[in-house]
Amino acid sequence: MNDSKKKVVIVGGVAGGASAAARLRRLDENAEIVMFEKGEFISFANCGLPYYVSGEIKEQSALTLQTPKSFNARFNVDVRILSEVIAINPDVKKVTVKKVVDGTTYEESYDELVLSMGADPIRPNIKGIESNKVFTIRNIPDTLRLKEYVDYKKPQRAVVVGGGFIGLEIAENIKAVGVDVTIVEMSNQVIAPIDYDMAAEVHCHLRSKGVKLMLNSALEEIEEKDNALEVTISGRKVETDMVVMAIGVKPESKMAIEAGIEVNSRGAIKVDSHMRTNIKNIYAIGDVIEITNFITKEKSYVPLAGPANKQGRIVADNICGLGTVYTGTQGSSVMKVFDITVASTGLNEKEAKRQVLDYGKVYTYSANHATYYPGASMMAIKTIYEKKTGKILGAQIVGRDGVDKRCDVYAVAIRANMTAYDLTNLELCYAPPYGSAKDPVNMAGYVIENTLTGKVEHICWEDLEAAKADENGILLDVRTEAEVANAGIIDGFINIPVDNLRARISELDKSKTIYITCQIGLRGYIAARILSQLGYKCKNFSGGYRFYKILEADKNANN
């Protein structure tokens, strides 16, 4: 680092901005660093806000990782809160700052400018949206207002608009304090990063907790009615005591646009791999920017805390001449939904279809640890892979303990361009309380390997009706007779338990295709191997009867 003193102005003091400031100071003790934040708080934990509403996080102070005073003491950063940067003049390298308290303005010069304004909650232009019974939750003041209303007004009913991360977290946390919750979502599923088939597991769990789901539905109007609200949802009137808007966010880029900084169609600032905008000496990071998808290399918008923090570090490196690059976002995420965990990384099937990729998918169900050790629970895993190479493209997991651990393994595998064959070779930690000798990630690798090498052919849930309609097919359920008697059977299937299959093989016509199911797919694979080696053509139902029942239950509930 040279000895010349550089002045860096950072606009925004939460995830990306605070990370950039801290890294910059660690690299350059002589730099003058000024960080502006229009709110009262810096470096606060956005992702923890819903849990403060329920009291799961008890102290407000726990939400602020640093205060302006502590940040200055440790990093010698001039932190100016309640100071909104309202204009950029790149020609003279100055920004205009408005003091929130009194509205006065002044100019501040910079050598390098970092934009980390984040994103604002989307508030649709509908009647009644400005009611004081309508809330968003993006920052600490939003959270305090919502918590005060829940604590003191004691609402009995709430409508949460949006089934994404924030919507579900808010739904869980206000349900925990006794509020009856309805989630309204425009699409046919919650949690957009996962596919419908995996979201069906989440739908069933939400309903089991007493949460009402209104899918394929849109909020159209809000009206005050006595001391409550009457909301119109796709033509249906619903009474509620409060509404929480959680339909997503939009980049807070108006000021950047006015300064001539290039943005995409969504208003996200365009940056290169060094986080540089089209204007010299101006960088941008976090929820305000467009990102490059790590797998497809397409431009996209993925507002997540992990990438924002990494980008903050990278921009500081580049200001200090280190030349670090951001290699893209793969969208790794995890969330708690009541008693289950939902995690995903990489491409989902919707995106793989949109990209017209030659992909395959498998569904596996594995225990989080050795089943003979008390407390084991099953997790549902959907793995997306490239058919030609077996390269892992994406994974989605729904379960209880151990979901985050497995999804992290997948995230690393994707970042390292690993294949299903590599998954089979991973040596992961094992002890009965923590895992199995064949980890769930290994198991997914085995299933894909068996598919790629022709040992088994799969059908998936969307292929089931075609299998039923196949006049040259036989539908075979290889679960035990007791399982079938207790849990039921898919219409059209006959039952021959896998352990009786060799003795009863004469009951099957070798000229026909055998479509096999079991509970989760494992015994179906064993049956397929027995039959295929005896000259039968077989196809195994990936995910099995359990998966079918989840999808049927969700379809019936939605109807």
Coordinates of N, CA and C in Angstrom, one line a residue, residues 65 147 155 191 208 210 301 354 388 413 447 454 503:
L65 N -24.9 -5.4 15.7 CA -23.6 -6.0 15.9 C -22.5 -5.0 16.3
K147 N -43.4 -5.0 16.5 CA -43.4 -5.6 17.8 C -44.3 -4.9 18.8
P155 N -53.3 -8.3 18.5 CA -54.1 -8.7 17.3 C -54.3 -10.2 17.4
I191 N -41.6 -19.9 -0.9 CA -40.1 -20.1 -1.0 C -39.7 -20.3 -2.5
S208 N -50.0 -27.9 9.1 CA -50.1 -28.7 10.4 C -49.9 -27.8 11.6
G210 N -51.2 -24.8 11.7 CA -52.4 -23.9 11.8 C -52.3 -22.7 10.9
Y301 N -30.6 -11.0 -10.0 CA -30.7 -10.2 -8.8 C -31.0 -11.1 -7.7
R354 N -35.7 -23.2 -17.8 CA -35.7 -22.0 -18.5 C -34.4 -21.8 -19.3
K388 N -24.9 -35.1 -19.1 CA -23.7 -35.5 -19.8 C -22.6 -35.8 -18.9
A413 N -19.6 -28.4 -3.2 CA -19.5 -29.2 -4.4 C -19.8 -28.4 -5.7
V447 N -27.2 -42.6 -6.1 CA -28.4 -42.7 -6.9 C -28.2 -42.1 -8.3
G454 N -26.6 -46.4 -16.1 CA -27.6 -47.3 -16.7 C -28.1 -48.4 -15.8
A503 N -39.8 -65.1 -5.7 CA -40.8 -66.2 -5.6 C -42.0 -66.0 -6.4

